[in-house]
Coordinates of N, CA and C in Angstrom, one line a residue:
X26 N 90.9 -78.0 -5.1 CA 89.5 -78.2 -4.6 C 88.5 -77.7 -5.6
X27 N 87.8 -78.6 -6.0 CA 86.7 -77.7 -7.0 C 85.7 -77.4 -6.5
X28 N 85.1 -76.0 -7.2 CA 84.2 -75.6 -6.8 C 82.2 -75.8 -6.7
X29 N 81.8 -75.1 -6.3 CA 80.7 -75.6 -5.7 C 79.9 -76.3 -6.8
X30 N 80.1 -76.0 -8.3 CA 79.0 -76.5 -9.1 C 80.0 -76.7 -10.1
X31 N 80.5 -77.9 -9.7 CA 81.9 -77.8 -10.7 C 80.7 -79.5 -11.9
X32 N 80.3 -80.2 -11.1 CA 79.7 -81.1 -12.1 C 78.8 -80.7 -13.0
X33 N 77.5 -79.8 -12.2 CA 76.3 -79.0 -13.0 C 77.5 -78.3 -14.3
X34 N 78.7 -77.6 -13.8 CA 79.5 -77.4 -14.9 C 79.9 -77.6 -16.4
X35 N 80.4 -78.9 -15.7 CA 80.8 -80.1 -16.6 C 79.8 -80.9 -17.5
X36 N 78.3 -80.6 -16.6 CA 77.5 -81.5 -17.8 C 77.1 -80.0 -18.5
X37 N 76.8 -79.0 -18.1 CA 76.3 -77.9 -18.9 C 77.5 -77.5 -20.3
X38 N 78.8 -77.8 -20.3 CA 79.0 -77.6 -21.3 C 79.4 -78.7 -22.4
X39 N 78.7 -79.8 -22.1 CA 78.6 -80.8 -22.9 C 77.1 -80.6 -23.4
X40 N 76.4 -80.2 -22.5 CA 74.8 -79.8 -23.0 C 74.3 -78.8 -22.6
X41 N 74.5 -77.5 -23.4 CA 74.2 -76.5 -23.3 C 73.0 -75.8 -22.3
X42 N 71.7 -76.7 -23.1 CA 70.4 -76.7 -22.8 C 69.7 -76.9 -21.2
X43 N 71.2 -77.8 -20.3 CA 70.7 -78.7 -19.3 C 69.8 -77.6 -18.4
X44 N 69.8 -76.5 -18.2 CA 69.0 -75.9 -17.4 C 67.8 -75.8 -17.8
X45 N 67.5 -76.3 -18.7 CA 66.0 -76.1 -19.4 C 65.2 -77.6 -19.1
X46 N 65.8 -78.9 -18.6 CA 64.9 -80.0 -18.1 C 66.5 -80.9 -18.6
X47 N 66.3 -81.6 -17.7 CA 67.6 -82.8 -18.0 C 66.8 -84.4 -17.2
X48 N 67.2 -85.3 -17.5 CA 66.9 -86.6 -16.8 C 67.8 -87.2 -16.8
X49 N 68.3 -88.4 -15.6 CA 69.5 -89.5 -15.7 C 69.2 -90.5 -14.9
X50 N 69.3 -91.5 -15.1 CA 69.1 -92.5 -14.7 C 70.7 -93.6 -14.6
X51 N 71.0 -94.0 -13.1 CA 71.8 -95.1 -13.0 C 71.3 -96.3 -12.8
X52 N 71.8 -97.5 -13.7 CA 71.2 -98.9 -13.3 C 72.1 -99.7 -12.8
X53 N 71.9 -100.4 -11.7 CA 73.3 -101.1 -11.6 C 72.9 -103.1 -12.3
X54 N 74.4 -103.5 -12.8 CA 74.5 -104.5 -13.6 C 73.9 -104.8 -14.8
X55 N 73.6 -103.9 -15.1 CA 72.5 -104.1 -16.8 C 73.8 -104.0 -17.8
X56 N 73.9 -104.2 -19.4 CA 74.2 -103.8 -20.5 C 73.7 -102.5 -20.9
X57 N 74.1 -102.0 -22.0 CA 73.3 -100.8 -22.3 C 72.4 -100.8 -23.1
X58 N 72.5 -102.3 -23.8 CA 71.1 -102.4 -24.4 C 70.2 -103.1 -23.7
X59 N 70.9 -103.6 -22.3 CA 69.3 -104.4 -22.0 C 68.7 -102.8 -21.1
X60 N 69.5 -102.3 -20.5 CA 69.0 -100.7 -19.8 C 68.2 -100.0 -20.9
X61 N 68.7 -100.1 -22.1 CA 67.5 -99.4 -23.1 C 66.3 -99.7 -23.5
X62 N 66.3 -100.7 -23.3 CA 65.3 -102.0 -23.7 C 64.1 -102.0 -22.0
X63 N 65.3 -101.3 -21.4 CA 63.8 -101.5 -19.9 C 63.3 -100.6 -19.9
X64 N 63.9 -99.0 -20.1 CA 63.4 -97.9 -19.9 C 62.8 -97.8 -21.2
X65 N 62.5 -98.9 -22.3 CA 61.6 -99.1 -23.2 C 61.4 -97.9 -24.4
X66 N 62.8 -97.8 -24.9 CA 63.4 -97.9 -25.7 C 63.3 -98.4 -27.2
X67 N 63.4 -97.6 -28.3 CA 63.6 -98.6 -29.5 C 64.4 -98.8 -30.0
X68 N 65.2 -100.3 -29.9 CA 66.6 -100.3 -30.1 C 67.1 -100.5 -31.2
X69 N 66.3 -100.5 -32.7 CA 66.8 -100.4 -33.8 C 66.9 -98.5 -33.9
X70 N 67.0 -97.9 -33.1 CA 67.3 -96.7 -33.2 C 68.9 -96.3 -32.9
X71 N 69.2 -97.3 -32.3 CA 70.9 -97.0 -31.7 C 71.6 -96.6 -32.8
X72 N 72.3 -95.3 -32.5 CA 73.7 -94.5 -32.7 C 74.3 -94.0 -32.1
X73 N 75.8 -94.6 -32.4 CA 76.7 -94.2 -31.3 C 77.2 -93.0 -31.8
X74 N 77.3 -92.1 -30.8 CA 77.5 -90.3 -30.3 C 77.6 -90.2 -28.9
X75 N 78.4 -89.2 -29.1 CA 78.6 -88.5 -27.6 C 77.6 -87.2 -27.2
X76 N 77.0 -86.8 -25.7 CA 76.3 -86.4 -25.6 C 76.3 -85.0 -26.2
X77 N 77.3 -84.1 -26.5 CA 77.1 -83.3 -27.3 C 76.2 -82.6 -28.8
X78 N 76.6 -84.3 -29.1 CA 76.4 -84.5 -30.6 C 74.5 -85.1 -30.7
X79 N 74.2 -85.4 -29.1 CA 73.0 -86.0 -28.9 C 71.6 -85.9 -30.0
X80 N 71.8 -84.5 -30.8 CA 70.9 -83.8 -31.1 C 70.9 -83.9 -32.7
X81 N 71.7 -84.5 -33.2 CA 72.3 -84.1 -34.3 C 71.6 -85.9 -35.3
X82 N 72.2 -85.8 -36.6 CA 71.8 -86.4 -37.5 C 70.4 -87.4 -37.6
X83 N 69.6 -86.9 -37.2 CA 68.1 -87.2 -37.5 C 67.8 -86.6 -38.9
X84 N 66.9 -88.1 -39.7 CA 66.7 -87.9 -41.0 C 65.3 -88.7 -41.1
X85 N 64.8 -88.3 -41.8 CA 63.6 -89.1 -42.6 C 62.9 -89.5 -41.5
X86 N 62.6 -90.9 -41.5 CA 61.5 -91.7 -40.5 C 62.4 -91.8 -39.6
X87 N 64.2 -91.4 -39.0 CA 64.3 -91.4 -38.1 C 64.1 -90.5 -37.1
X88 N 63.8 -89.5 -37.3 CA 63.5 -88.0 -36.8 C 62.1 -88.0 -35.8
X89 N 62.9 -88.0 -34.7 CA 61.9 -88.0 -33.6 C 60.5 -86.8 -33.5
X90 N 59.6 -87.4 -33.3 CA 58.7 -86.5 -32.7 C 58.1 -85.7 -31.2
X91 N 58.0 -84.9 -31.2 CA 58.0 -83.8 -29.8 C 57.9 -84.7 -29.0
X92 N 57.0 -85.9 -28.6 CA 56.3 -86.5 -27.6 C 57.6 -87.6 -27.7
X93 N 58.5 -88.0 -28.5 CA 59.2 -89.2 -28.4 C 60.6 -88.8 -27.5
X94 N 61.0 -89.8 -26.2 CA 62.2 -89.5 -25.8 C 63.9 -89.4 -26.4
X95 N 64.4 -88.9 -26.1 CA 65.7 -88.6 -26.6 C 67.1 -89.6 -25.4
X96 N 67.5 -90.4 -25.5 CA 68.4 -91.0 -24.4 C 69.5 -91.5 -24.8
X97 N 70.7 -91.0 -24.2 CA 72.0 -92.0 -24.3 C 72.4 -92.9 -23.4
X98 N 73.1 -93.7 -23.7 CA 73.3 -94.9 -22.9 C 74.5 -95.2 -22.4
X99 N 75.3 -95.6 -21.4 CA 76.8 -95.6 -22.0 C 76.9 -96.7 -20.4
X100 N 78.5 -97.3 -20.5 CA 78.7 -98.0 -19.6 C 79.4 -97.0 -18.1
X101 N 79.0 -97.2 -16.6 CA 79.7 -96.5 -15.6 C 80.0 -97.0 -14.6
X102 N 81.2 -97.7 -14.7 CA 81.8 -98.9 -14.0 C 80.9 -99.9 -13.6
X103 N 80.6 -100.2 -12.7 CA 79.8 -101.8 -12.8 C 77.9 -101.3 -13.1
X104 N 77.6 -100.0 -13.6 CA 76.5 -99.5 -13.5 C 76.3 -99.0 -15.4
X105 N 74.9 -98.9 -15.6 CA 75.4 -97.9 -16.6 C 74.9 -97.1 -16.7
X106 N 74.8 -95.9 -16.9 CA 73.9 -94.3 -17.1 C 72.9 -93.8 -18.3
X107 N 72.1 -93.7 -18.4 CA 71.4 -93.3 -19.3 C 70.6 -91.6 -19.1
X108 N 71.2 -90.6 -19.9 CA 70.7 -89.5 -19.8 C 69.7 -89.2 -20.5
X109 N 69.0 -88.4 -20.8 CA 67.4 -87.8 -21.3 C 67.3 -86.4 -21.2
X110 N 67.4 -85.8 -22.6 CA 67.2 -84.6 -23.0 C 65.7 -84.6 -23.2
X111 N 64.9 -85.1 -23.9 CA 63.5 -84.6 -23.9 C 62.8 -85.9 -23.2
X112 N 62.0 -85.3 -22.4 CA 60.9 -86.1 -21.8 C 62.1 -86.6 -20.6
X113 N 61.1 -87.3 -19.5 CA 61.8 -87.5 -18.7 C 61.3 -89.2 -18.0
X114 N 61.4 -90.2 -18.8 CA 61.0 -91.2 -18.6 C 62.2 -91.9 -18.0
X115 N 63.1 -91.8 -17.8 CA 64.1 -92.5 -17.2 C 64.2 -92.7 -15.7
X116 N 63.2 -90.9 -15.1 CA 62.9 -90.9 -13.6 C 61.2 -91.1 -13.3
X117 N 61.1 -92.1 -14.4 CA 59.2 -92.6 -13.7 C 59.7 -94.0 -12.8
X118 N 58.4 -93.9 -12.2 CA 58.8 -95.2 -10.8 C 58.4 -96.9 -12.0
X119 N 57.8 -96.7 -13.0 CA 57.8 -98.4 -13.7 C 58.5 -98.7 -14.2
X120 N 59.8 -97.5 -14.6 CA 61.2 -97.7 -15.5 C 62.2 -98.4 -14.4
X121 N 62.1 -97.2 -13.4 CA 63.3 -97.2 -12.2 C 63.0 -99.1 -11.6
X122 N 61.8 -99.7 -11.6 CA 61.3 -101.3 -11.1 C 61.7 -101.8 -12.0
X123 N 61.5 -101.8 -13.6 CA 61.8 -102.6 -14.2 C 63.7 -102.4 -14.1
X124 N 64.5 -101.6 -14.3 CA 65.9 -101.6 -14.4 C 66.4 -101.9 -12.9
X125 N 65.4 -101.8 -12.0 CA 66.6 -102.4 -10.4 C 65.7 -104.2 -10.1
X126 N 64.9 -104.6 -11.3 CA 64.4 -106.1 -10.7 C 65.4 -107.0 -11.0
X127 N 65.3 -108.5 -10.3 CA 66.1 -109.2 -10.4 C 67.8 -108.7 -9.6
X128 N 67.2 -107.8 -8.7 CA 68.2 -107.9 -8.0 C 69.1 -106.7 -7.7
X129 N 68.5 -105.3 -8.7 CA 69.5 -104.6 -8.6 C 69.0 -103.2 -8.2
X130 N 69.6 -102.3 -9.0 CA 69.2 -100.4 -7.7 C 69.2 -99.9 -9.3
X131 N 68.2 -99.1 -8.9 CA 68.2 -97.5 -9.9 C 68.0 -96.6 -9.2
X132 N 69.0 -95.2 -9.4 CA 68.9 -94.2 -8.8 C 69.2 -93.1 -10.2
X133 N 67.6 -92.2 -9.5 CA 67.1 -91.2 -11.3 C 67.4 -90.0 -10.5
X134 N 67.9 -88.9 -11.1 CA 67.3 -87.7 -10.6 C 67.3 -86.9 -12.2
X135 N 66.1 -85.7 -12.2 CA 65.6 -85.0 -13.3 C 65.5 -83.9 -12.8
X136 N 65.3 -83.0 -13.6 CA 64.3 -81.2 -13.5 C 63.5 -81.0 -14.6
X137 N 62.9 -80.0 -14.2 CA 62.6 -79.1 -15.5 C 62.9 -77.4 -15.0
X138 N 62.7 -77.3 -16.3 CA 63.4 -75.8 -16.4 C 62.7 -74.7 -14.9
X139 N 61.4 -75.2 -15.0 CA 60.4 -74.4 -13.7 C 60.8 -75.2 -12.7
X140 N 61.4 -76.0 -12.7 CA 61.7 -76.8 -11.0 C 61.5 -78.1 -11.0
X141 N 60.8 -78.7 -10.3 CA 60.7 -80.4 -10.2 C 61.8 -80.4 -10.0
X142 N 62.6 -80.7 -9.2 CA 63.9 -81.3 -9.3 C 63.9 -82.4 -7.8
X143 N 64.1 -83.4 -8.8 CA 63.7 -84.9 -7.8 C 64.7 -86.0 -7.8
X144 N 64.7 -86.9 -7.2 CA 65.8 -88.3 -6.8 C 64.8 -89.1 -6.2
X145 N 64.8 -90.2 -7.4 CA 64.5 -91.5 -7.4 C 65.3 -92.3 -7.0
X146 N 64.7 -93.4 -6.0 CA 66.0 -94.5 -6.0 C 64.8 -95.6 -6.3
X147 N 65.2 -97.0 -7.1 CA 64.6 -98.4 -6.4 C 65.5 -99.6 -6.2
X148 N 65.3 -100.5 -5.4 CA 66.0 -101.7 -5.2 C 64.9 -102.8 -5.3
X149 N 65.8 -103.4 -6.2 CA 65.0 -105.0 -6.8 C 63.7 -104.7 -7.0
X150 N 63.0 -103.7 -7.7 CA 62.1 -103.9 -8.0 C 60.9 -102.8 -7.2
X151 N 61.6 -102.2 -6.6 CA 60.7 -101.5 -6.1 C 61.4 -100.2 -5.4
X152 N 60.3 -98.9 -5.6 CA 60.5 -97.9 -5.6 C 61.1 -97.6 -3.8
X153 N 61.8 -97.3 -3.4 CA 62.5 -97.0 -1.8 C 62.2 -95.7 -1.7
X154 N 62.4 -94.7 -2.6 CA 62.0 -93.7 -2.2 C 61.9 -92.3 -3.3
X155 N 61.1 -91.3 -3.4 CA 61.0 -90.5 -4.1 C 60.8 -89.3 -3.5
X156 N 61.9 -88.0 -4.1 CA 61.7 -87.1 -2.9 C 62.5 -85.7 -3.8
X157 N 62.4 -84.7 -3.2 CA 62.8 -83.2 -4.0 C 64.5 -83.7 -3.9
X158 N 64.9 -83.0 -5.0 CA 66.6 -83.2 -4.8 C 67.5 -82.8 -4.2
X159 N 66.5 -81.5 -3.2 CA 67.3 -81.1 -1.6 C 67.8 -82.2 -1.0
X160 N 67.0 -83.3 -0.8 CA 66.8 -84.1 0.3 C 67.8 -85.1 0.1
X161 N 68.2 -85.4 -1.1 CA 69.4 -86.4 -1.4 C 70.0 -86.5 -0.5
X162 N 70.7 -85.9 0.3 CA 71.6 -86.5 1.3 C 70.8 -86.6 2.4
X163 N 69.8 -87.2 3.0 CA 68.9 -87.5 3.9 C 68.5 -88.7 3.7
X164 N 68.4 -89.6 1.8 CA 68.5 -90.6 1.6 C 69.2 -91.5 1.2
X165 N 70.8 -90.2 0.7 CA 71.9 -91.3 0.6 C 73.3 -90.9 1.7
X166 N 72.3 -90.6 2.7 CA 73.2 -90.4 4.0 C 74.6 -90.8 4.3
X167 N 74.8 -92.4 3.8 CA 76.0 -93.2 3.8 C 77.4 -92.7 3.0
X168 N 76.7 -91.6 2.1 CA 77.7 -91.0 0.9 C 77.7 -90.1 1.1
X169 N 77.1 -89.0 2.3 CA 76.8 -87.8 2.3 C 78.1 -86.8 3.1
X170 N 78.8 -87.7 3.7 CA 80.3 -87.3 4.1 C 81.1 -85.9 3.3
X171 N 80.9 -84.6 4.6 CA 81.6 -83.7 3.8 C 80.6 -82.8 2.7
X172 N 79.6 -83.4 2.8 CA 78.9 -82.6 1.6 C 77.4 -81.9 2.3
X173 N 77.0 -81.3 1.9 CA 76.1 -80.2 2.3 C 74.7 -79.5 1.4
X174 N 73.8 -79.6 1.5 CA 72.2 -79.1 0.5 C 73.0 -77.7 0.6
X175 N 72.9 -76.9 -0.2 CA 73.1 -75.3 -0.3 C 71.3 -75.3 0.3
X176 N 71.4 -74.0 1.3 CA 70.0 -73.6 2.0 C 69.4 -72.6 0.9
X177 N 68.1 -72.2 0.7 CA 67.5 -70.9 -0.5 C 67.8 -71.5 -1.5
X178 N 67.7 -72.5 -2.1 CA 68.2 -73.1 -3.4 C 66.8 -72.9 -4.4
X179 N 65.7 -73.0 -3.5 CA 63.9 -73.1 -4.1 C 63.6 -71.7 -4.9
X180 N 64.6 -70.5 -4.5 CA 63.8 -69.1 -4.7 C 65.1 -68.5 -5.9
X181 N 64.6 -67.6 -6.4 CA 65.2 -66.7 -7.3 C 66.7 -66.5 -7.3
X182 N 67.5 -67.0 -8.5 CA 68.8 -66.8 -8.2 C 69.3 -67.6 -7.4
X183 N 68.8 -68.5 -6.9 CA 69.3 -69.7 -5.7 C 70.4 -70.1 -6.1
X184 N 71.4 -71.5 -5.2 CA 72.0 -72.0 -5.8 C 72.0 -73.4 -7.1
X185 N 70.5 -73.4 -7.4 CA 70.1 -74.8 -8.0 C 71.5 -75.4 -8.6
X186 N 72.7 -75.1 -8.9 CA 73.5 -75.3 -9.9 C 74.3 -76.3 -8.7
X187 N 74.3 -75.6 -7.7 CA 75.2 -76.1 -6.4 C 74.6 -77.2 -5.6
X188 N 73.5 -77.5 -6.1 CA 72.4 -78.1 -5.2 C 72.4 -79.7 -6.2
X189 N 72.8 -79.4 -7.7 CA 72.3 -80.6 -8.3 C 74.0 -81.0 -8.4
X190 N 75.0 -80.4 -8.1 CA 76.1 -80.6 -8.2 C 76.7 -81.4 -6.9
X191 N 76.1 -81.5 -5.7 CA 75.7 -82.2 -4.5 C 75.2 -83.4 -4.6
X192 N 74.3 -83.5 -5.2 CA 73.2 -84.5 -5.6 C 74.4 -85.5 -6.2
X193 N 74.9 -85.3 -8.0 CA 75.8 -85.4 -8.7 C 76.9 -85.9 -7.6
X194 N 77.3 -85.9 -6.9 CA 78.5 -86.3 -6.2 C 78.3 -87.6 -5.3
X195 N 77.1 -87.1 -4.1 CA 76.2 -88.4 -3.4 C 76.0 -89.5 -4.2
X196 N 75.1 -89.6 -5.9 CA 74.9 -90.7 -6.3 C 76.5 -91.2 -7.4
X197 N 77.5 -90.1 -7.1 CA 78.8 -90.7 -7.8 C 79.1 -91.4 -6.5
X198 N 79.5 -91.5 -5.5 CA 79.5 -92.0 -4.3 C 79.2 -93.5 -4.3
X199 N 77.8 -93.4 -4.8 CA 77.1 -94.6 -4.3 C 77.2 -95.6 -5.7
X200 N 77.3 -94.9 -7.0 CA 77.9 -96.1 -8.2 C 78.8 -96.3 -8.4
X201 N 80.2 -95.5 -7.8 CA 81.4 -96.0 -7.7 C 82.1 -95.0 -8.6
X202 N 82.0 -93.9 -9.4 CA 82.6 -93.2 -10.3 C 81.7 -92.0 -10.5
X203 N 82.6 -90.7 -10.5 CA 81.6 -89.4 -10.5 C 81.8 -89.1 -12.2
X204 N 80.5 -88.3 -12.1 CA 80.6 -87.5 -13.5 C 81.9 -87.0 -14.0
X205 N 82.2 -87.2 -15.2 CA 83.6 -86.8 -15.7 C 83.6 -86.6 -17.3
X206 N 84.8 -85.8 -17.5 CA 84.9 -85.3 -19.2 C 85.3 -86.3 -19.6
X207 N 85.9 -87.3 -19.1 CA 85.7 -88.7 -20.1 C 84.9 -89.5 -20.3
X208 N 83.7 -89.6 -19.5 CA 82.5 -90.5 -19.5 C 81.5 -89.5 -20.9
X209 N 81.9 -88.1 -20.5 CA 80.9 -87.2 -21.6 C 81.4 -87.0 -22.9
X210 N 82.7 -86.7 -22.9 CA 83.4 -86.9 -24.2 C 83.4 -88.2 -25.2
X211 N 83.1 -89.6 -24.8 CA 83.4 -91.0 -25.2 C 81.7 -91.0 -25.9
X212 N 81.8 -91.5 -27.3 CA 80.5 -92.0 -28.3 C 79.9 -93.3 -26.9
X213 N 78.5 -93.0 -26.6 CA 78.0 -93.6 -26.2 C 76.6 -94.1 -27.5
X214 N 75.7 -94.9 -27.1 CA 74.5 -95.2 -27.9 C 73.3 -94.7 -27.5
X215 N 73.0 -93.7 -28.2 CA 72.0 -92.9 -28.3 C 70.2 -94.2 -29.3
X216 N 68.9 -93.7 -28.3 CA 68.0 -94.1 -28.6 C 67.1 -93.3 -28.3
X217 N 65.9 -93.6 -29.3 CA 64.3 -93.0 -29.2 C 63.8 -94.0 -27.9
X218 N 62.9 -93.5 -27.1 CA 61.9 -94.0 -26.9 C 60.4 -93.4 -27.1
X219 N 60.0 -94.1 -28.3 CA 59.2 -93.6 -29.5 C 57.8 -93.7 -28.2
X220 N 56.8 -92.3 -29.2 CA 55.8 -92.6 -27.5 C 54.7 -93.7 -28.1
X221 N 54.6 -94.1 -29.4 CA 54.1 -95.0 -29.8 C 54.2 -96.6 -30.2
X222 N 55.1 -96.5 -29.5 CA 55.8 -98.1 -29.3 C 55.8 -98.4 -27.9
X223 N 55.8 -97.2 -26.9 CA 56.3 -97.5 -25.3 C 54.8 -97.1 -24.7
X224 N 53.8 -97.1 -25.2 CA 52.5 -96.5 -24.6 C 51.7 -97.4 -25.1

C-alpha cells in the first residue's frame, strides 16, 4: 500500500523545486504539439528531455527570460500532460478552452510556494469549474472512491504533500493512468512559452 504522499513524492524527486510553485495540465486527444501550440507555446523551441533535465541546456537567444514559461509535454494514454516549472499558464481558464474545444476536457491543477493551490477542469470549450485543490474530490466525485482531502492541510506544517497527492490520484482516475517513474523518467518535449509571442 503506498503511502499518503507517495505521488507529491515521485514528482518531487524528479523536481526538486516542486514545492516552490508547479503547474500541469491534462488535455484529452491532442498531440503534443498541437497541446503546445494551444497553451501557446513556441514550437521552434522543442527539446526533447526528461523533466529532470527540464532546466538545463539553454544557450544564447535560446535562454528564456524570467517572464517566459518553461513546459514539457509528453504523451498520457489517450491524454497528454504538459507540466510548468515557471509561470503557471497551463492552469489559466483561455488555455484550459482552447485545449478541451472541439470536443474535449482539460483538467489543470497548480501552486505556488505561498499557497494557491487550485483544479481547473473544462469541457469543449468551456471552463466547468475552478476551485481550491481541497475540493477535488467534490468535483471529481466519480473517481473519488476510497480516497479522502487530509483536514488542516491550509495551516502550518499541514499535510499539503498529502492533499496534492489525492488530487494526483482523482485526476489519474479520470485520464486513465496515474503519475509514474516511467512517464517522468522518458525524454519528453520541452517548450518556451515566450511572454512576447503569447501576449
Amino acid at each position: 500500500m503506498p503511502n499518503s504522499t507517495h505521488l507529491y513524492d515521485l514528482l518531487e524527486s524528479h523536481w526538486e523545486n516542486v514545492a516552490d510553485g508547479f503547474a500541469a495540465v491534462w488535455a484529452e486527444g491532442l498531440t503534443v504539439e498541437e497541446t503546445a501550440r494551444r497553451v501557446g507555446a513556441d514550437l521552434s523551441s522543442a527539446t526533447p528531455l526528461a523533466l529532470q533535465d527540464i532546466g538545463l541546456g539553454f544557450e544564447g537567444d535560446a535562454m528564456p527570460a524570467d517572464e517566459d514559461g518553461i513546459i514539457l509535454v509528453g504523451p498520457w494514454h489517450t491524454w497528454t500532460l504538459a507540466m510548468q516549472i515557471q509561470w503557471m499558464d497551463v492552469t489559466q481558464s483561455p488555455r484550459l478552452s482552447e485545449l478541451s474545444r472541439d470536443g474535449g476536457r482539460a483538467i489543470a491543477i497548480g501552486w505556488h510556494g505561498d499557497g494557491a493551490h487550485r483544479v481547473e477542469y473544462a469541457s469543449k470549450g468551456r471552463l466547468a469549474f475552478s476551485a481550491p485543490l481541497e475540493e477535488t474530490l467534490n468535483v471529481l466525485r466519480e473517481h473519488a472512491e476510497g480516497l479522502s482531502t487530509p483536514t488542516g492541510w491550509d495551516v502550518p506544517g499541514s499535510p499539503v504533500e498529502e492533499m496534492i497527492t489525492t488530487a494526483l490520484t482523482a485526476i489519474g482516475r479520470l485520464t486513465g493512468r496515474q503519475l509514474d517513474e516511467e512517464w517522468l523518467e522518458t525524454p519528453h518535449v520541452r517548450y518556451l512559452i515566450r511572454r512576447s509571442r503569447s501576449r
